[in-house]
């Protein structure tokens, strides 16, 4: 059952999403060759608690850490460890926060030092596909419209769209209805209505769409060992239109990236 949120509940969700956004912004300054994903995880947990939140993933389905840390060929759900990141790696960081009974849940794939042009393009196209999907999340459209838009754009670039893992409704539960696949058919699936809140999260592989899982029961990686990217935003439907609750602006501030990619999805000004 889809849980529609009131305007007040959406503002609480924005608060949770912004703590995740700020956590990713803090991490943007720390992602560099030599740092371990476990060290980043510890920083994130402290930061989240200092901001009045609780790590949303820690203990969820028995996940052992605060961040999902998925380098290179890992798609999602990687477990932080003591292996240092290396020049040319990419690292997908997925972060969840629970505050005021509502979850925030978003993700960004960072470059570690200088990455190959091929990988850079994978990240750029995956992030672009996220906004192409978000644009379809509006009243009257359906789940399949978002999935179709992401899949079409991604496959036109020759990349693999992961099927086994999908976006989702978000609220008092980390995973609510509806499922939000990154593939689909136009006009199919559940209809979007005012007050819906979701996480849209393309998981895009440079090569095959096929994945496998490590014996740890968590880590998902590409079947061909090629890199995978993951970008995730939290969005509500307000006034019939997609409104971003999360932001990559804190990351961009640290990395010195100028972007207006979020402007069209923001009816409420971003608080500093
Ligand atoms: Mg996530
Ligand atoms: Mg998610």
Coordinates of C-alpha atoms and ligand atoms in Angstrom, one line a residue:
X1 CA 0.0 0.0 0.0
X2 CA 1.3 3.4 -0.9
X3 CA 1.5 5.8 2.1
X4 CA 0.7 9.3 1.1
X5 CA 2.4 12.0 3.2
X6 CA 1.0 15.3 4.5
X7 CA 2.9 18.6 3.8
X8 CA 4.2 18.4 7.4
X9 CA 5.4 14.9 7.0
X10 CA 7.2 15.8 3.8
X11 CA 9.1 18.6 5.6
X12 CA 10.2 16.1 8.2
X13 CA 11.4 13.8 5.4
X14 CA 13.3 16.8 3.9
X15 CA 15.1 17.2 7.2
X16 CA 16.2 13.6 7.2
X17 CA 17.2 13.8 3.5
X18 CA 19.3 16.9 4.2
X19 CA 21.2 15.2 6.9
X20 CA 22.1 12.5 4.4
X21 CA 23.0 15.2 1.9
X22 CA 25.3 16.9 4.4
X23 CA 26.9 13.6 5.4
X24 CA 27.8 12.9 1.8
X25 CA 29.1 16.5 1.5
X26 CA 31.3 15.9 4.5
X27 CA 32.5 12.6 3.0
X28 CA 33.3 14.3 -0.3
X29 CA 36.3 16.0 1.4
X30 CA 37.5 12.7 2.8
X31 CA 37.3 10.5 -0.2
X32 CA 40.9 10.2 -1.5
X33 CA 43.5 7.5 -2.2
X34 CA 44.6 5.8 1.0
X35 CA 41.5 6.3 3.1
X36 CA 39.6 3.1 4.1
X37 CA 35.8 2.7 3.7
X38 CA 35.6 1.7 7.3
X39 CA 37.2 5.0 8.4
X40 CA 34.6 6.9 6.2
X41 CA 31.9 4.8 7.8
X42 CA 33.0 5.9 11.3
X43 CA 33.1 9.5 10.3
X44 CA 29.6 9.3 8.8
X45 CA 28.1 7.6 11.9
X46 CA 29.5 10.4 14.2
X47 CA 28.3 13.1 11.8
X48 CA 24.8 11.7 11.6
X49 CA 24.4 11.4 15.3
X50 CA 25.9 14.9 15.9
X51 CA 23.1 16.2 13.6
X52 CA 20.4 14.5 15.6
X53 CA 19.8 11.5 13.4
X54 CA 20.3 7.8 13.6
X55 CA 22.2 5.8 10.9
X56 CA 19.3 4.4 8.8
X57 CA 21.2 1.3 7.5
X58 CA 22.9 0.2 10.8
X59 CA 21.1 -2.9 11.9
X60 CA 18.5 -2.6 9.1
X61 CA 18.0 -6.2 8.0
X62 CA 21.1 -6.8 10.2
X63 CA 23.4 -4.7 8.0
X64 CA 26.6 -4.2 10.1
X65 CA 27.5 -0.5 9.3
X66 CA 26.1 3.0 8.7
X67 CA 27.2 3.3 5.0
X68 CA 26.9 0.9 2.0
X69 CA 30.4 1.3 0.4
X70 CA 30.6 -0.2 -3.1
X71 CA 33.9 0.4 -5.0
X72 CA 34.4 -0.2 -8.7
X73 CA 32.7 -3.4 -9.8
X74 CA 30.5 -3.5 -6.7
X75 CA 27.0 -2.2 -7.5
X76 CA 25.5 -1.7 -4.1
X77 CA 25.4 -3.0 -0.5
X78 CA 29.2 -3.3 -0.1
X79 CA 30.3 -3.6 3.5
X80 CA 32.9 -1.0 4.7
X81 CA 36.4 -2.6 5.3
X82 CA 40.0 -1.8 6.0
X83 CA 41.1 -1.8 2.4
X84 CA 42.4 1.6 1.3
X85 CA 40.9 3.3 -1.7
X86 CA 43.3 3.7 -4.6
X87 CA 43.9 6.4 -7.3
X88 CA 41.5 5.8 -10.2
X89 CA 38.9 3.9 -8.1
X90 CA 35.2 4.9 -7.9
X91 CA 33.3 4.5 -4.7
X92 CA 29.5 4.4 -4.5
X93 CA 28.4 5.6 -1.1
X94 CA 24.8 5.0 0.0
X95 CA 23.7 6.6 3.2
X96 CA 20.5 6.4 5.3
X97 CA 19.3 8.5 8.2
X98 CA 16.3 8.2 10.5
X99 CA 15.1 11.3 12.2
X100 CA 11.6 12.2 13.5
X101 CA 10.5 8.7 12.5
X102 CA 11.2 9.3 8.8
X103 CA 14.0 8.0 6.6
X104 CA 16.3 9.8 4.2
X105 CA 18.2 7.5 1.8
X106 CA 20.5 8.7 -1.0
X107 CA 23.7 7.8 -2.8
X108 CA 26.5 9.3 -4.9
X109 CA 29.4 7.7 -6.8
X110 CA 32.6 9.5 -6.1
X111 CA 35.8 9.6 -8.1
X112 CA 39.0 8.7 -6.2
X113 CA 41.7 10.9 -7.6
X114 CA 41.7 10.8 -11.4
X115 CA 39.5 8.1 -13.1
X116 CA 39.5 6.9 -16.7
X117 CA 37.4 8.8 -19.2
X118 CA 35.3 5.7 -19.8
X119 CA 34.4 5.6 -16.1
X120 CA 33.9 9.3 -15.9
X121 CA 31.3 9.0 -18.6
X122 CA 29.5 6.2 -16.9
X123 CA 29.1 8.4 -13.8
X124 CA 27.9 11.3 -15.8
X125 CA 25.3 9.3 -17.7
X126 CA 24.1 7.5 -14.7
X127 CA 23.5 10.8 -12.8
X128 CA 21.8 12.3 -15.9
X129 CA 19.5 9.3 -16.1
X130 CA 18.5 9.9 -12.5
X131 CA 17.2 13.4 -13.4
X132 CA 15.6 12.0 -16.5
X133 CA 13.7 9.6 -14.3
X134 CA 12.8 12.2 -11.7
X135 CA 11.3 14.4 -14.4
X136 CA 8.6 11.7 -15.0
X137 CA 7.7 11.5 -11.3
X138 CA 4.6 13.7 -11.4
X139 CA 0.9 13.3 -11.0
X140 CA -0.8 11.4 -13.7
X141 CA 2.3 9.4 -14.7
X142 CA 3.0 5.9 -13.6
X143 CA 5.9 3.8 -12.3
X144 CA 6.7 2.5 -15.8
X145 CA 7.2 6.0 -17.1
X146 CA 10.1 6.6 -14.8
X147 CA 11.6 3.2 -15.5
X148 CA 11.2 3.5 -19.2
X149 CA 12.9 6.9 -19.3
X150 CA 15.9 5.8 -17.3
X151 CA 16.2 2.5 -19.2
X152 CA 15.9 4.1 -22.7
X153 CA 18.6 6.8 -22.0
X154 CA 20.9 4.3 -20.3
X155 CA 20.7 1.6 -22.9
X156 CA 21.1 4.1 -25.7
X157 CA 24.5 4.7 -24.2
X158 CA 25.3 1.0 -24.3
X159 CA 25.2 0.5 -20.5
X160 CA 23.6 -2.3 -18.5
X161 CA 20.5 -1.5 -16.3
X162 CA 20.5 -3.7 -13.2
X163 CA 17.1 -5.5 -12.9
X164 CA 17.3 -7.2 -9.5
X165 CA 17.6 -4.0 -7.5
X166 CA 15.2 -1.1 -7.7
X167 CA 14.2 2.2 -6.1
X168 CA 11.3 2.4 -3.7
X169 CA 8.7 4.4 -1.8
X170 CA 10.3 6.0 1.3
X171 CA 8.9 7.3 4.6
X172 CA 8.5 5.7 8.0
X173 CA 9.9 2.6 6.4
X174 CA 13.1 2.5 4.4
X175 CA 11.4 0.5 1.7
X176 CA 7.7 1.3 1.1
X177 CA 5.5 0.8 -1.9
X178 CA 5.8 1.2 -4.8
X179 CA 8.9 -0.4 -6.1
X180 CA 10.6 2.0 -8.6
X181 CA 12.5 -0.1 -11.2
X182 CA 15.1 1.6 -13.5
X183 CA 13.4 -0.2 -16.4
X184 CA 9.8 -0.5 -17.6
X185 CA 7.1 0.2 -20.0
X186 CA 5.4 3.6 -20.5
X187 CA 2.0 3.9 -18.9
X188 CA 2.3 0.7 -16.8
X189 CA 2.3 0.3 -13.1
X190 CA 1.0 2.3 -10.2
X191 CA -0.2 5.9 -10.8
X192 CA 1.6 8.8 -9.1
X193 CA -0.4 11.1 -6.8
X194 CA 0.2 14.2 -4.8
X195 CA 2.1 13.5 -1.6
X196 CA 3.9 10.4 -2.7
X197 CA 7.6 10.1 -1.6
X198 CA 10.1 7.9 -3.3
X199 CA 13.8 7.1 -3.7
X200 CA 14.8 6.9 -7.4
X201 CA 18.2 5.2 -7.8
X202 CA 19.7 4.1 -11.1
X203 CA 22.3 1.4 -10.8
X204 CA 24.2 1.3 -14.1
X205 CA 26.9 -1.1 -15.3
X206 CA 29.5 -0.2 -17.8
X207 CA 29.1 -3.7 -19.3
X208 CA 26.6 -6.4 -18.7
X209 CA 23.4 -5.8 -16.7
X210 CA 24.0 -9.2 -14.9
X211 CA 25.1 -9.2 -11.3
X212 CA 26.3 -11.6 -8.7
X213 CA 26.4 -11.6 -4.9
X214 CA 29.4 -12.2 -2.7
X215 CA 29.3 -14.9 0.0
X216 CA 29.0 -12.2 2.7
X217 CA 25.3 -12.2 1.8
X218 CA 25.3 -8.5 1.0
X219 CA 27.7 -7.2 -1.6
X220 CA 26.3 -7.1 -5.2
X221 CA 28.8 -6.8 -8.0
X222 CA 28.8 -6.9 -11.8
X223 CA 29.0 -10.3 -13.4
X224 CA 31.8 -9.2 -15.8
X225 CA 33.9 -7.3 -13.2
X226 CA 33.4 -3.9 -15.0
X227 CA 32.5 -0.8 -13.0
X228 CA 29.0 0.2 -11.8
X229 CA 27.6 3.6 -10.8
X230 CA 24.8 4.5 -8.4
X231 CA 23.1 7.8 -7.8
X232 CA 20.0 8.2 -5.6
X233 CA 17.7 11.1 -4.7
X234 CA 14.6 11.4 -2.5
X235 CA 11.6 13.1 -4.2
X236 CA 8.1 14.1 -3.2
X237 CA 5.2 15.1 -5.4
X238 CA 4.2 18.6 -4.4
X239 CA 1.8 20.7 -6.6
X240 CA 1.8 17.8 -9.0
X241 CA 5.5 18.1 -9.6
X242 CA 8.6 16.4 -8.5
X243 CA 10.3 18.2 -5.6
X244 CA 13.8 17.1 -4.5
X245 CA 14.2 16.5 -0.8
X246 CA 17.8 15.6 -1.1
X247 CA 20.6 17.5 -2.7
X248 CA 24.1 17.0 -4.1
X249 CA 24.9 20.6 -3.5
X250 CA 27.0 20.0 -0.4
X251 CA 29.1 17.6 -2.4
X252 CA 29.5 20.1 -5.2
X253 CA 30.5 22.8 -2.8
X254 CA 33.4 20.7 -1.6
X255 CA 34.4 19.5 -5.1
X256 CA 34.0 22.9 -6.6
X257 CA 31.4 21.7 -9.1
X258 CA 29.1 24.3 -10.6
X259 CA 25.7 22.8 -11.5
X260 CA 22.1 23.9 -11.9
X261 CA 20.8 20.4 -12.4
X262 CA 18.5 20.4 -9.4
X263 CA 16.9 23.8 -10.0
X264 CA 13.9 22.6 -12.0
X265 CA 13.0 20.2 -9.1
X266 CA 13.1 22.7 -6.3
X267 CA 10.0 24.7 -5.4
X268 CA 11.4 25.4 -1.9
X269 CA 14.7 27.1 -1.7
X270 CA 17.5 25.0 -0.4
X271 CA 18.4 26.0 3.2
X272 CA 22.0 26.5 3.9
Ligands
LIG1 MG1 20.1 4.1 -0.8
LIG2 MG1 17.2 3.4 -1.7

